[in-house]
XYZ file of C-alpha atoms in Angstrom:
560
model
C -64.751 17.511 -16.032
C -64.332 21.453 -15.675
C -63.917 23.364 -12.447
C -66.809 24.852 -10.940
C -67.059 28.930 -12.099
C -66.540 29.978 -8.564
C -62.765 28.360 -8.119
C -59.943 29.521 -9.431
C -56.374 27.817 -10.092
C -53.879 28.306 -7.476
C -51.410 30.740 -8.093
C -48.024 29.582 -9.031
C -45.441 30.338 -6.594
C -42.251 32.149 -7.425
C -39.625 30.371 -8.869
C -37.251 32.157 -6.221
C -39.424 30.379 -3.186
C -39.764 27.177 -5.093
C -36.053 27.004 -4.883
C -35.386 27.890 -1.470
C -37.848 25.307 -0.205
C -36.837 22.474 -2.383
C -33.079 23.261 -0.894
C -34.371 22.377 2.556
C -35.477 18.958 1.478
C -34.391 15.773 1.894
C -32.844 14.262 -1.138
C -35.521 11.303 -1.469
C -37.933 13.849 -1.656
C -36.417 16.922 -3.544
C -36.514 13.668 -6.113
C -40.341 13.005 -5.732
C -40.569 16.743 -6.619
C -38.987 16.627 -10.218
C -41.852 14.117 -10.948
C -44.836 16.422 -9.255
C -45.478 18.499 -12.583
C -43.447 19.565 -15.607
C -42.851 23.357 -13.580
C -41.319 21.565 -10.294
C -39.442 19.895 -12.689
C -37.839 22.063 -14.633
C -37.148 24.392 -11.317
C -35.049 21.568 -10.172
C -33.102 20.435 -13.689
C -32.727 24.675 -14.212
C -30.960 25.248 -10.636
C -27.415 24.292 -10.324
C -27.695 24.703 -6.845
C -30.457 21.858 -6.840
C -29.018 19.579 -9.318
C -25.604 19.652 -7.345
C -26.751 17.775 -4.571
C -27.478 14.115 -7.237
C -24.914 12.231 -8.111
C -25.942 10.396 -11.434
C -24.637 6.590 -10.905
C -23.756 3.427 -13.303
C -23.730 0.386 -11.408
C -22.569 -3.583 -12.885
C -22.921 -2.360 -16.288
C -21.650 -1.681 -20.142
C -21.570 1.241 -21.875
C -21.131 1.699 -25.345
C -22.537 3.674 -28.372
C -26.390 3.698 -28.769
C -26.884 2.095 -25.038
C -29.606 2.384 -22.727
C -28.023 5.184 -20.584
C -27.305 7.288 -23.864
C -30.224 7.583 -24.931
C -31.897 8.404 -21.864
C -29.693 11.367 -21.503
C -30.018 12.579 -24.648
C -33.924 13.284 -24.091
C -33.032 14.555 -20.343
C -33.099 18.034 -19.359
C -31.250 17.047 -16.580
C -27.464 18.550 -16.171
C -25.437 16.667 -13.866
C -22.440 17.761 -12.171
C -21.204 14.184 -10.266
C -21.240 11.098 -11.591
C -19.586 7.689 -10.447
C -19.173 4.662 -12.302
C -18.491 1.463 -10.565
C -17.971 -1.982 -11.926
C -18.784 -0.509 -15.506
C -17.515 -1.778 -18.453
C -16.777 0.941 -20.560
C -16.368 1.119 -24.212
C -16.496 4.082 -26.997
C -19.725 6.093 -26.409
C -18.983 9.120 -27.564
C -23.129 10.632 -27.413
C -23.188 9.520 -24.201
C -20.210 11.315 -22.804
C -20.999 14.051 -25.394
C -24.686 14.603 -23.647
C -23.376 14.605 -19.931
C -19.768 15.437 -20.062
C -19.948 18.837 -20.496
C -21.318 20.085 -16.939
C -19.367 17.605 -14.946
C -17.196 18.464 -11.947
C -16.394 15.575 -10.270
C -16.089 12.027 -12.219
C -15.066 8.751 -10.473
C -14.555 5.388 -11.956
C -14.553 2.915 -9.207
C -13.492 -0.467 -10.191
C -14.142 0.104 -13.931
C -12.654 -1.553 -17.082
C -11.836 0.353 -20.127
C -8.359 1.184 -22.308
C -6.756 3.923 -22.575
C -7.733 5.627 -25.628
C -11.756 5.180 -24.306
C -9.675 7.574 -20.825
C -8.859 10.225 -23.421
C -11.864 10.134 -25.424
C -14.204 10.944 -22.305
C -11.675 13.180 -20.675
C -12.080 15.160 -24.276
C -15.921 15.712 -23.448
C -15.430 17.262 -19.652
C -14.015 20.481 -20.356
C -14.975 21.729 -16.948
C -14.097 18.925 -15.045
C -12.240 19.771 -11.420
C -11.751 16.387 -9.531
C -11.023 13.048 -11.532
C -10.763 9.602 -9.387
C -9.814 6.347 -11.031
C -10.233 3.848 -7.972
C -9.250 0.348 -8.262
C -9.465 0.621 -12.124
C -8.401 -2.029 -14.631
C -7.268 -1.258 -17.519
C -7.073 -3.498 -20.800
C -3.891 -1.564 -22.208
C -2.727 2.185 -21.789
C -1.223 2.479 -25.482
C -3.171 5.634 -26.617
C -2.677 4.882 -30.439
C -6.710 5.888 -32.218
C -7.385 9.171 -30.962
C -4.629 12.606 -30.303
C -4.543 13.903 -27.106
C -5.309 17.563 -28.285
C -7.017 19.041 -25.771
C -6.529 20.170 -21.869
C -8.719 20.038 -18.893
C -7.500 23.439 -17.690
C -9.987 23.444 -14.613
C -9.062 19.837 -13.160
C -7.607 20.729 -9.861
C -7.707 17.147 -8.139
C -6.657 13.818 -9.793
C -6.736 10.516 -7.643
C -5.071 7.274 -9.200
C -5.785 4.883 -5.770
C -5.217 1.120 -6.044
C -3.970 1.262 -9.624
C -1.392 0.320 -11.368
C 0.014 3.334 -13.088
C 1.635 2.995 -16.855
C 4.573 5.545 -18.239
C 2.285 6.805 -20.600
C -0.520 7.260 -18.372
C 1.606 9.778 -16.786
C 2.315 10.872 -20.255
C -1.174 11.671 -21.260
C -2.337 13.437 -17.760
C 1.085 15.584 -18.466
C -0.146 17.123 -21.190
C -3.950 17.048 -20.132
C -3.916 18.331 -16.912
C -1.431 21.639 -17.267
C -2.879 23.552 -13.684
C -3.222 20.003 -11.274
C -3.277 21.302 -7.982
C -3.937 17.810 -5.871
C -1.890 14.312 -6.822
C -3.193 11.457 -5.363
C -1.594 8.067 -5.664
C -2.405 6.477 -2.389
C -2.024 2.686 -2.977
C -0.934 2.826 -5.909
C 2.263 1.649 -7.815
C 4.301 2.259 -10.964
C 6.712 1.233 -13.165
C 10.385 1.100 -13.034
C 11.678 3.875 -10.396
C 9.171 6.718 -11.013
C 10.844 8.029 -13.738
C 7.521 9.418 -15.318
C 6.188 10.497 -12.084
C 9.082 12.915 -11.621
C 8.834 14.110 -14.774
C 4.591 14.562 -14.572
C 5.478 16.246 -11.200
C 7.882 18.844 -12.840
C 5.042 19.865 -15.523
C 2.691 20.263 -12.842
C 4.977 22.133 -10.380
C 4.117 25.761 -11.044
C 0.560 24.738 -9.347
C 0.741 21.873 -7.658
C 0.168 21.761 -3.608
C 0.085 18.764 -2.625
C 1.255 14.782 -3.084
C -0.242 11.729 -1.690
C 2.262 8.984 -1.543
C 0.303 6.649 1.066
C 0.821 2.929 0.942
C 3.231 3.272 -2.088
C 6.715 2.130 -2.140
C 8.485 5.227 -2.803
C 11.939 5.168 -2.062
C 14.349 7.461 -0.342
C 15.644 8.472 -3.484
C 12.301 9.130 -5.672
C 11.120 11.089 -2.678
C 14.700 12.995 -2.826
C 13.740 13.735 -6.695
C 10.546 14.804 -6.403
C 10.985 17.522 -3.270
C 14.314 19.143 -5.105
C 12.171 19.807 -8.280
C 12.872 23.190 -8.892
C 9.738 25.643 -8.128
C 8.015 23.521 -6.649
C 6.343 24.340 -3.303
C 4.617 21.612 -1.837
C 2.006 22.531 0.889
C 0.280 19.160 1.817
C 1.964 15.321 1.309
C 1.266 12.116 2.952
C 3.462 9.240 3.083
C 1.764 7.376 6.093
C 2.590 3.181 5.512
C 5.236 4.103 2.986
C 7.518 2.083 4.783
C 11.050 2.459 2.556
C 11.670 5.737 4.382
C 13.490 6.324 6.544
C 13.940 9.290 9.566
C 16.789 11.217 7.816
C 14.460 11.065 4.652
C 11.356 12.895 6.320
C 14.405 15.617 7.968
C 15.680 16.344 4.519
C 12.231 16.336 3.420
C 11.177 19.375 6.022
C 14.591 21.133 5.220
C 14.294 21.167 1.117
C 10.054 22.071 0.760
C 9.634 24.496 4.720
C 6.372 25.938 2.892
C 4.673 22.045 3.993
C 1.504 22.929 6.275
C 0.159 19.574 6.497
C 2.156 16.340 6.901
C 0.764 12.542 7.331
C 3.985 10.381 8.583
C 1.820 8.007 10.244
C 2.085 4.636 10.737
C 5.681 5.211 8.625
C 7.901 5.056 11.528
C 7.931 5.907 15.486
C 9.584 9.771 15.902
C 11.949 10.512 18.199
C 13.245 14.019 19.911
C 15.678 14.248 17.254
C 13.189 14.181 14.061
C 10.429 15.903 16.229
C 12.871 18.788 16.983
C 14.130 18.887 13.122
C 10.402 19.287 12.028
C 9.583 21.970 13.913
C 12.451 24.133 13.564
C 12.102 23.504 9.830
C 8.368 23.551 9.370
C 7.347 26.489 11.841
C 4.081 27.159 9.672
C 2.870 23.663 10.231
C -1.069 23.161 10.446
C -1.551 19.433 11.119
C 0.541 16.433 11.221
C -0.397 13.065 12.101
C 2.671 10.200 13.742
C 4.231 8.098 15.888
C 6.074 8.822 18.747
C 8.255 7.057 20.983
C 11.352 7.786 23.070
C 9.807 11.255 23.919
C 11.313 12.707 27.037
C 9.229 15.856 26.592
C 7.136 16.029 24.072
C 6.384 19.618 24.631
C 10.267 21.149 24.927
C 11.559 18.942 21.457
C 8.158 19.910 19.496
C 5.198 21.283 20.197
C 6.694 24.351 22.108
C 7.511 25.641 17.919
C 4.121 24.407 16.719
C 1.988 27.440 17.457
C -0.135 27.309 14.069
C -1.052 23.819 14.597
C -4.720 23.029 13.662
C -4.790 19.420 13.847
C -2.368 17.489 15.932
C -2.618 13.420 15.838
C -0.315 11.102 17.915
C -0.273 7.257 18.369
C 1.795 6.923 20.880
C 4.370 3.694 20.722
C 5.421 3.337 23.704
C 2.438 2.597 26.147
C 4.288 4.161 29.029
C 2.487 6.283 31.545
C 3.102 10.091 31.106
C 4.958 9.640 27.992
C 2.349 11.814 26.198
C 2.274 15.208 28.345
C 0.239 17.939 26.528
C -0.301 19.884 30.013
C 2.535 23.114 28.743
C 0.783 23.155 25.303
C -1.191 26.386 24.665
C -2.508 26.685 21.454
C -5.667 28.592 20.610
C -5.755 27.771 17.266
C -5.726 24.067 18.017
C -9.125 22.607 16.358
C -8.684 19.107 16.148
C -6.947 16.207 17.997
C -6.618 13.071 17.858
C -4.330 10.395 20.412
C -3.974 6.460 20.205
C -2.996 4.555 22.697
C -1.766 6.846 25.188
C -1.773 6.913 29.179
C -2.492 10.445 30.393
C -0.606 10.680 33.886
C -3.079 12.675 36.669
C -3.900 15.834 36.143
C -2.413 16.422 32.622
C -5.711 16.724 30.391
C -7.570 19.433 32.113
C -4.200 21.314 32.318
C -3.923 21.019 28.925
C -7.762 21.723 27.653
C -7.550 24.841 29.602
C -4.894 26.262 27.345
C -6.366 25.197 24.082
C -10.446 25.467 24.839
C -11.133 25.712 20.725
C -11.135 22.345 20.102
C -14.065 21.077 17.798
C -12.805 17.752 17.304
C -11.348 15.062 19.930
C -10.470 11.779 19.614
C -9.009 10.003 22.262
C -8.726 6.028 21.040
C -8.105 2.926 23.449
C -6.291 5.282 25.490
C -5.978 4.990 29.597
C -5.770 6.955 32.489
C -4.446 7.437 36.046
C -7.619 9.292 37.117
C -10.832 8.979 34.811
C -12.498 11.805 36.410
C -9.078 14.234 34.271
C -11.406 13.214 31.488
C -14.846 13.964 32.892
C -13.049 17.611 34.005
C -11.617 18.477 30.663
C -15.324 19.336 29.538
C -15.122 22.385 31.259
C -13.063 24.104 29.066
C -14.889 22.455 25.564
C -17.969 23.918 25.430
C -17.189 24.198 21.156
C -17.062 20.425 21.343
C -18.797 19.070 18.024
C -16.997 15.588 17.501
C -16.138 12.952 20.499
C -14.919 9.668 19.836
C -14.204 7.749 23.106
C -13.702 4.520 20.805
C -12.350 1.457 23.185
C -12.124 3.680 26.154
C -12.060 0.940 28.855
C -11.931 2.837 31.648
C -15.403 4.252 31.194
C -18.938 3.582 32.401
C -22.425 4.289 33.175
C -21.282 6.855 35.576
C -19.088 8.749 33.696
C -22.182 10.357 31.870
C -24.458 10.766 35.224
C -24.880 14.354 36.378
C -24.201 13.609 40.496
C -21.308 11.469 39.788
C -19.315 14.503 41.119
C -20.911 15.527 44.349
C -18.871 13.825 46.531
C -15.243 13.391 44.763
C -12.890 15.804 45.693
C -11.620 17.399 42.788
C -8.038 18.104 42.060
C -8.615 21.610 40.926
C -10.444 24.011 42.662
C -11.276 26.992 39.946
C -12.581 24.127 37.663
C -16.667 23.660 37.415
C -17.805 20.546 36.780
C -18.856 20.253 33.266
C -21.097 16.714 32.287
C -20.087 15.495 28.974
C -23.809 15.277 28.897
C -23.694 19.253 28.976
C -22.035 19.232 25.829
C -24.861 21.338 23.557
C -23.124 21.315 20.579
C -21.924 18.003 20.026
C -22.676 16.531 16.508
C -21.192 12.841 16.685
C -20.169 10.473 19.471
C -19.079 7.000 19.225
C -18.553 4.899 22.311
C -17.938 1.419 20.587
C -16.565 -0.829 22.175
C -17.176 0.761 25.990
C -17.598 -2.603 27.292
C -18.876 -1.717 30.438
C -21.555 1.380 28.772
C -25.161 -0.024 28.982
C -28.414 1.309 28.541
C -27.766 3.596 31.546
C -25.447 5.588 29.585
C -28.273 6.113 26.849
C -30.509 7.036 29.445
C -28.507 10.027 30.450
C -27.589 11.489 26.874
C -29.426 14.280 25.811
C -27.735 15.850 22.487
C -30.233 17.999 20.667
C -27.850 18.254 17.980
C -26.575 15.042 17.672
C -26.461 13.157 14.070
C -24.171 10.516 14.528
C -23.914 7.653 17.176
C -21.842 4.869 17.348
C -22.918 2.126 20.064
C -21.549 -0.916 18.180
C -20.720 -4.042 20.554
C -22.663 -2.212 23.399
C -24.934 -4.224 25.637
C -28.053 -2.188 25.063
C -31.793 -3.098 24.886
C -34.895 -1.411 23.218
C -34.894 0.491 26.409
C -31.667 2.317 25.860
C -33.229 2.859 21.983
C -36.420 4.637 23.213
C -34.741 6.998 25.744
C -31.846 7.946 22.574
C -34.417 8.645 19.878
C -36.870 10.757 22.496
C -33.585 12.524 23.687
C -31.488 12.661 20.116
C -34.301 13.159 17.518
C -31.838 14.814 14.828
C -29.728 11.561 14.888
C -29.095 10.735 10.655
C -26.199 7.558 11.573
C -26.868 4.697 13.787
C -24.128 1.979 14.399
C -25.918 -0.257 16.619
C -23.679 -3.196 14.837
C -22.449 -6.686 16.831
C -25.173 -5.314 19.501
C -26.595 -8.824 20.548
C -29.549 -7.665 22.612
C -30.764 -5.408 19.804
C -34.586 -7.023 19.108
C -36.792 -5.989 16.387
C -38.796 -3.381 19.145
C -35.702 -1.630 19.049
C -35.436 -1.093 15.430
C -38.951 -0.095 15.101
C -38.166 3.211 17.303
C -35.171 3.804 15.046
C -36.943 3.704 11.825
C -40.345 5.138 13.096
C -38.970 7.817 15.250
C -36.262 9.130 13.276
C -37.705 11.298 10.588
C -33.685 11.930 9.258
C -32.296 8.740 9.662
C -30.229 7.855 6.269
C -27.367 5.444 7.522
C -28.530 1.931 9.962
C -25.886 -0.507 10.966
C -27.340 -3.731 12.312
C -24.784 -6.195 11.418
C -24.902 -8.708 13.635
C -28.067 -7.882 15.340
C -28.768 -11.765 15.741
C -31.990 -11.087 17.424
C -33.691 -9.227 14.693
C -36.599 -10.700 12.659
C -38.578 -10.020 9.345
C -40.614 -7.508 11.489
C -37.509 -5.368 11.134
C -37.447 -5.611 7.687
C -40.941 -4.116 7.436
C -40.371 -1.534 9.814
C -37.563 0.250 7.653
C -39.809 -0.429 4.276
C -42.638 1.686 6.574
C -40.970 4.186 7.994
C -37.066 4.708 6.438
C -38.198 7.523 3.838
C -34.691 8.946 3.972
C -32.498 6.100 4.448
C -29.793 5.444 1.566
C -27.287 2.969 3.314
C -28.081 -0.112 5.174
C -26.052 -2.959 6.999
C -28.612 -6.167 8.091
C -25.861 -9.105 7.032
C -24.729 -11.617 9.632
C -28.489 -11.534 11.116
C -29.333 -15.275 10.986
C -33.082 -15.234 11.579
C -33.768 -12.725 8.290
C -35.470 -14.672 5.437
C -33.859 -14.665 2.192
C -37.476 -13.587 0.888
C -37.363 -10.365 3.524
C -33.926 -9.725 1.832
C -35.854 -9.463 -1.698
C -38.070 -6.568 -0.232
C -35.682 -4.060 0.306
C -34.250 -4.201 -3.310
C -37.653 -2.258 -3.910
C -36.365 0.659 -1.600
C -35.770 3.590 -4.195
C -33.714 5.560 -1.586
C -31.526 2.978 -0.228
C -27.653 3.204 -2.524
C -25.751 1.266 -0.528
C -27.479 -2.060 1.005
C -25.538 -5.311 2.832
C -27.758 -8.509 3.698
């Protein structure tokens, strides 16, 4: 049937506008839009800027030569630039790899199968690749025997080898492929003999390379020795956090042989002392974060952080549990951004000393630790009006009235020139977690009111469908719920999440044991944006419920 002579077609908008509003789209529906018309289509497939944001995922399969996948490709017009691959079986498909290799940035393999020479062969068909993971990836054998190794991927900036073990002549063939590696990653990992090959990849890499990830390994005293006197080399970030052969003097003659090291993870390796504290900072003056232990600490400030002026990120667990041990009250640092302290007791009057002289902080973390006076903690606001990211994780000494507005009006406070500042007050915040506040109840919900906030994390609260409605009326931007091992959490509750919520892409409700079917239905009628989702250890869900939510197209990542 023809259009009536008196209407016209509607004009086709610009391609220039098309873009701009697709790029302020959710990702569930800038994918409805490729299948509106053949034009919206190819504006998205055309647009690098578009396509960047998909991620083109194998999940529990096999690929091989003339497969499913393959072919699909081949007729796509789509150009990918991320992929991951997990639990894949992966043989020789050379058209497949041929038809999306060459656009790819970023490639992970996440609990894959394959051999070696299948590596090389896909490797040879991602000439632009930048950031390679192999995660948790088995390999049949590494003897590269059918194919050359003739190429180089002179763009790959970033390779991760994480839970792995890592053969000679796997080291072998990234040596040769991988000429300009800026990132080494083998967190997890292990290798054989003593690292001979790793040394030697290290050395062909050391004209670029920055930094080494050495996490959870057991590198010795004497490989880490080897690897930091490589000649040229000039290491600028390396982690050895858990790596638990190493020793103090190890980590001093580390700092003394490679000073241009701005960021340094020595966490969970050992507990510091004055003595390695003061060797670090004398040695590593341009340090920008470093994350340890400390114990023994008669003043923190005078052996360390009194030489740690560039510091950026700063995170402590402090061993000892002692009161005042951790005194951050002389530290000025305006360049401090993030911090993070476990476990500490903060003496009276120590915080808002030190939040005064270092009022750029973005980030603060402050887990299980105590206090002397609460209301140091409630005063420190003052000075963080940049405040983006709080996590008051296991903070016992909290509750409801820590977040009420009059708490103050009749406490004398121990500084004068200080306002009082309500955390609640805090515009710019962007995630909070108070899990595990045991004494925070739907009060505490009742007084937030974060028009910026995305991310929440209530798990183990004891909070009720009234606590739900005032967050979601008061927090309407929220995009990550953790209302997890919350046992008064009913299906009511999860309605307003879903319904109310127009960005919400991450739920947690394990162990919601109150929640029905109904809640079930309620994220299959209203979660348009959600891709992850937690409902397991909720006994009264139906194992036919379950089956509904495999039919959510958005949802990646689902737990029942």
């Amino acid at each position: 049937m023809e259009p009536p002579n008196n209407m016209h077609p509607l004009p086709r908008l610009p391609t220039e506008i098309l873009v701009t509003i697709f790029q302020h789209l959710p990702m569930s529906d800038l994918a409805q839009v490729r299948l509106t018309c053949h034009h919206w289509y190819d504006t998205v497939c055309y647009t690098s800027s578009l396509m960047d944001r998909f991620v083109l995922s194998f999940k529990s399969c096999r690929l091989y030569e003339g497969c499913e996948q393959s072919r699909v490709l081949a007729k796509s017009k789509s150009s990918y630039g991320k992929a991951t691959l997990k639990a894949v079986a992966i043989e020789e498909s050379s058209s497949l790899w041929r038809s999306l290799g060459g656009n790819l940035q970023d490639l992970t393999l996440n609990d894959c199968s394959l051999s070696g020479d299948t590596l090389v062969r896909m490797l040879k068909f991602t000439p632009n690749l930048r950031y390679l993971a192999l995660k948790t990836t088995k390999f049949e054998d590494f003897h590269i025997q059918d194919v050359i190794v003739d190429f180089k991927l002179d763009k790959l900036e970033t390779l991760t080898l994480r839970s792995i073990f890592v053969y000679d002549e796997c080291f072998d063939a990234f040596k040769r492929i991988c000429p300009r590696l800026k990132v080494l990653k083998l967190n997890y990992s292990s290798f054989e003999g003593s690292g001979e090959k790793l040394v030697q990849f290290v050395q062909a890499v050391r004209s670029t390379l920055e930094g080494i990830n050495l996490s959870y390994t057991k590198v010795s005293a004497t490989l880490l020795q080897r690897i930091s006197t490589i000649e040229r080399l000039r290491l600028k970030k390396i982690s050895l956090k858990s790596s638990y052969d190493l020793k103090q003097r190890d980590i001093i003659q580390l700092s003394r042989v490679q000073p241009s090291i701005v960021h340094l993870n020595i966490d969970n390796l050992f507990p510091a002392d004055d003595q390695i504290l003061g060797e670090i900072s004398r040695n590593l003056p341009n340090m920008k974060r470093i994350k340890l232990h400390i114990c023994r600490v008669h003043n923190l400030y005078q052996s360390f952080l009194r030489n740690m002026q560039r510091l950026e990120y700063l995170k402590i667990t402090d061993a000892t549990h002692v009161a005042g041990n951790l005194d951050l009250s002389s530290y000025e640092n305006a360049n401090l951004e993030k911090l993070y302290v476990s476990a500490a007791t903060f003496s009276r009057n120590t915080l808002p000393r030190f939040f005064e002289k270092s009022p750029n902080i973005r980030s603060l973390t402050l887990y299980q630790c105590s206090y002397e006076n609460i209301h140091d903690l409630q005063l420190s606001f003052a000075h963080l009006k940049s405040l983006e990211y709080l996590n008051l994780q296991r903070t016992f000494d909290i509750d409801d009235s820590f977040f009420s507005r009059t708490v103050f009006d009749s406490v004398n406070m121990p500084f004068e020139r200080i306002r009082f500042f309500a955390v609640t007050n805090l515009t710019k915040l962007c995630y909070l977690n108070l899990s595990r506040c045991r004494d925070l109840s739907d009060e505490t919900l009742v007084a937030l009111s974060f028009p910026r906030l995305k991310k929440i994390d209530l798990r183990g609260l004891n909070i009720t469908d009234f606590g739900i409605r005032a967050l979601v009326r008061q927090c309407p931007r929220l995009e990550y719920v953790h209302v997890d091992a919350c046992k008064r959490i009913c299906d009511s509750a999860v309605l307003m999440l879903c319904r109310d919520l127009k960005r919400l892409k991450l739920l947690n409700l394990d162990g919601c044991r109150s929640i029905t079917d109904a809640s079930i239905d309620h994220v299959i009628n209203h979660c348009r944006t959600l891709v992850w989702l937690n409902m397991m250890n909720c006994p009264l869900l139906t194992d036919a419920a379950k089956q509904r939510l495999e039919s959510m197209r958005s949802i990646r990542s689902l737990y029942v």
